[in-house]
């Protein structure tokens, strides 16, 4: 991965972090976002995550990562994480297109399903539902913001339409 792309991804990540709800106190938010961005980019460079970018007129506008499982018994599905559209470009359909490309890419790579976790938030849940995900579980109170607001964590799953193997009946 070139240095320019790395810088562009980190810059987009910081711009998104600056506009997100409180979550973390402002004085630690930027540092935390930068560390997570660098960590995900290192994974992409090592090949333990795959970076998908969305551009418009050669400007980076959107990113997300697909993360394969290391366990062989879960190798048939992967995780989608860090789905982000630059704040200046949100609500123009880029997010839905990005997720749709990520699902297509996962299917091309042979995955049978994609999993993601998201903060419980009605519009975010509606966004992922419109992309084909359904809720499969919820971790109550899993997110505690610095201002003491508490949110559930929603577990979302999108099957990719590949025939599922039948369960071993043990006979
Ligand atoms: C979540 C995110 C990627 C969506 O990207 P986007 O390009 O704005 O989304 P789209 O324009 O494709 O929106 C698709 C639909 O989602 C819903 N939606 C998206 N943003 C919304 C908002 N702020 N409020 C209410 N509904 C919203 C709408 O139903 C929208 O369809 P509509 O515009 O026709 O009504 C973007 O808001 C983002 O980067 N947020 C910050 C990072 C984040 O929270 N990522 C999720 C991590 S799990």
Coordinates of C-alpha atoms and ligand atoms in Angstrom, one line a residue:
X1 CA 0.0 0.0 0.0
X2 CA 1.4 3.4 -1.0
X3 CA 2.0 6.1 1.6
X4 CA -0.5 8.4 0.0
X5 CA -3.3 6.0 0.3
X6 CA -2.4 5.4 4.0
X7 CA -2.4 9.1 4.7
X8 CA -5.8 9.5 2.9
X9 CA -7.4 6.7 4.9
X10 CA -6.1 8.1 8.2
X11 CA -7.3 11.6 7.2
X12 CA -10.8 10.4 6.3
X13 CA -10.9 8.4 9.6
X14 CA -10.0 11.5 11.6
X15 CA -12.7 13.6 9.8
X16 CA -15.3 11.0 10.5
X17 CA -14.2 10.6 14.2
X18 CA -14.5 14.4 14.6
X19 CA -18.2 14.4 13.7
X20 CA -19.3 11.3 15.6
X21 CA -21.3 11.4 18.8
X22 CA -19.4 11.9 22.0
X23 CA -18.2 8.3 22.5
X24 CA -14.7 9.4 23.7
X25 CA -13.7 12.7 25.2
X26 CA -12.4 15.1 22.5
X27 CA -8.8 15.1 23.9
X28 CA -8.5 11.3 23.4
X29 CA -10.8 10.9 20.4
X30 CA -8.2 11.8 17.7
X31 CA -5.5 9.7 19.1
X32 CA -7.8 6.7 19.5
X33 CA -9.0 7.1 15.9
X34 CA -5.5 7.4 14.5
X35 CA -4.3 4.3 16.4
X36 CA -7.3 2.2 15.2
X37 CA -6.8 3.5 11.6
X38 CA -3.0 2.6 11.7
X39 CA -3.8 -0.8 13.2
X40 CA -6.4 -1.7 10.5
X41 CA -4.0 -0.4 7.7
X42 CA -1.2 -2.6 9.2
X43 CA -3.5 -5.5 9.0
X44 CA -4.4 -4.8 5.4
X45 CA -0.7 -4.6 4.6
X46 CA 0.0 -7.9 6.3
X47 CA -3.0 -9.4 4.4
X48 CA -5.0 -10.1 7.6
X49 CA -7.7 -7.6 6.5
X50 CA -8.8 -6.3 3.1
X51 CA -9.3 -2.6 2.5
X52 CA -12.1 -1.4 0.2
X53 CA -12.1 2.2 -0.8
X54 CA -14.6 4.4 -2.6
X55 CA -13.3 7.4 -4.6
X56 CA -14.9 10.3 -6.5
X57 CA -12.8 12.3 -8.9
X58 CA -9.7 10.6 -7.4
X59 CA -10.6 11.8 -3.9
X60 CA -11.0 9.1 -1.2
X61 CA -14.6 9.3 0.0
X62 CA -15.3 6.0 1.7
X63 CA -13.6 3.0 3.3
X64 CA -14.3 -0.3 4.9
X65 CA -12.4 -3.4 5.8
X66 CA -13.2 -7.1 5.4
X67 CA -11.6 -9.3 8.0
X68 CA -11.3 -13.0 7.5
X69 CA -11.5 -15.4 10.4
X70 CA -8.3 -17.1 11.5
X71 CA -10.2 -20.1 12.9
X72 CA -10.7 -22.8 10.2
X73 CA -14.1 -23.6 11.6
X74 CA -15.2 -20.1 10.8
X75 CA -13.4 -19.6 7.6
X76 CA -16.6 -19.5 5.6
X77 CA -17.6 -16.1 6.8
X78 CA -15.8 -12.8 7.4
X79 CA -16.4 -9.6 9.3
X80 CA -17.1 -6.2 7.9
X81 CA -15.7 -3.3 9.9
X82 CA -14.9 0.4 9.9
X83 CA -17.5 1.3 7.4
X84 CA -17.1 5.1 6.8
X85 CA -18.1 7.8 4.4
X86 CA -16.5 11.2 4.6
X87 CA -18.9 13.6 6.4
X88 CA -19.1 15.9 3.4
X89 CA -20.4 13.1 1.2
X90 CA -22.9 11.3 3.5
X91 CA -26.5 10.8 2.6
X92 CA -25.8 10.5 -1.1
X93 CA -25.9 6.7 -1.4
X94 CA -22.1 6.1 -1.1
X95 CA -22.4 4.1 2.1
X96 CA -25.0 1.7 0.6
X97 CA -22.9 1.3 -2.6
X98 CA -19.7 0.7 -0.5
X99 CA -21.4 -2.0 1.6
X100 CA -22.9 -3.5 -1.6
X101 CA -19.4 -3.7 -3.2
X102 CA -18.0 -5.2 0.0
X103 CA -20.7 -8.0 0.0
X104 CA -20.0 -8.7 -3.7
X105 CA -16.3 -8.9 -3.0
X106 CA -16.9 -11.2 -0.1
X107 CA -19.0 -13.4 -2.3
X108 CA -16.4 -13.5 -5.0
X109 CA -13.8 -14.6 -2.5
X110 CA -16.1 -17.5 -1.6
X111 CA -17.5 -16.3 1.7
X112 CA -21.0 -17.5 2.6
X113 CA -21.9 -14.7 5.0
X114 CA -20.7 -11.4 6.4
X115 CA -21.0 -10.4 10.0
X116 CA -20.7 -7.0 11.6
X117 CA -21.3 -5.2 14.9
X118 CA -22.8 -1.8 15.2
X119 CA -23.9 0.6 17.9
X120 CA -27.7 0.2 18.5
X121 CA -29.1 3.2 16.8
X122 CA -32.3 3.1 14.9
X123 CA -31.1 4.8 11.7
X124 CA -27.8 2.8 11.6
X125 CA -29.8 -0.4 12.0
X126 CA -32.1 0.7 9.2
X127 CA -29.1 1.5 7.0
X128 CA -27.7 -2.0 7.4
X129 CA -31.1 -3.6 7.0
X130 CA -31.3 -1.7 3.7
X131 CA -28.0 -3.3 2.7
X132 CA -29.3 -6.8 3.4
X133 CA -28.2 -7.4 7.0
X134 CA -30.5 -8.8 9.7
X135 CA -30.1 -8.6 13.5
X136 CA -29.0 -11.9 15.0
X137 CA -28.3 -10.7 18.5
X138 CA -27.6 -7.9 20.9
X139 CA -25.1 -7.3 23.7
X140 CA -26.9 -5.2 26.2
X141 CA -25.1 -2.1 27.5
X142 CA -21.9 -3.1 25.7
X143 CA -21.0 0.4 24.8
X144 CA -20.3 3.0 27.5
X145 CA -19.6 6.5 26.3
X146 CA -17.4 8.9 28.4
X147 CA -20.5 10.9 29.2
X148 CA -22.1 7.8 30.8
X149 CA -24.5 7.2 27.9
X150 CA -25.0 3.5 27.4
X151 CA -25.8 1.7 24.1
X152 CA -26.5 -1.9 23.1
X153 CA -24.2 -3.5 20.5
X154 CA -26.2 -5.1 17.6
X155 CA -24.9 -8.2 15.9
X156 CA -25.8 -8.2 12.2
X157 CA -25.5 -11.0 9.6
X158 CA -25.8 -11.1 5.9
X159 CA -26.0 -14.5 4.1
X160 CA -24.6 -14.3 0.6
X161 CA -27.0 -16.7 -1.0
X162 CA -24.6 -19.7 -1.3
X163 CA -26.1 -23.1 -0.4
X164 CA -25.4 -23.8 3.2
X165 CA -24.0 -27.3 4.1
X166 CA -26.5 -29.4 6.0
X167 CA -25.7 -29.9 9.6
X168 CA -23.9 -33.2 10.5
X169 CA -26.6 -35.3 12.1
X170 CA -24.0 -37.5 13.7
X171 CA -25.3 -40.6 12.0
Ligands
LIG1 C1 -23.1 4.9 8.2 C2 -22.5 5.6 7.0 C3 -21.4 4.8 6.4 C4 -23.7 5.7 5.9 O1 -23.2 6.2 4.7 P1 -24.0 7.2 3.8 O2 -23.3 7.4 2.5 O3 -24.3 8.5 4.6 O4 -25.3 6.4 3.6 P2 -26.3 6.4 2.4 O5 -26.4 7.7 1.7 O6 -25.9 5.2 1.5 O7 -27.7 6.1 3.1 C5 -28.4 5.0 2.9 C6 -29.6 5.0 3.8 O8 -29.2 4.9 5.2 C7 -30.0 5.8 6.0 N1 -29.2 6.8 6.6 C8 -27.9 7.1 6.3 N2 -27.5 8.1 7.1 C9 -28.5 8.5 7.9 C10 -28.6 9.4 8.9 N3 -27.6 10.2 9.3 N4 -29.8 9.6 9.5 C11 -30.9 8.8 9.2 N5 -30.8 7.8 8.2 C12 -29.6 7.7 7.6 C13 -31.1 6.3 5.1 O9 -32.2 5.4 5.1 C14 -30.4 6.3 3.8 O10 -31.3 6.3 2.7 P3 -31.9 7.7 2.2 O11 -30.9 8.7 2.2 O12 -32.5 7.3 0.9 O13 -33.0 8.0 3.2 C15 -22.1 7.1 7.3 O14 -23.2 7.7 7.9 C16 -20.9 7.2 8.2 O15 -19.7 7.1 7.7 N6 -21.1 7.3 9.5 C17 -20.0 7.5 10.5 C18 -19.3 6.2 10.7 C19 -20.2 5.2 11.2 O16 -20.9 5.3 12.2 N7 -20.1 4.0 10.6 C20 -20.8 2.8 11.0 C21 -20.0 1.9 11.8 S1 -20.9 0.4 12.2

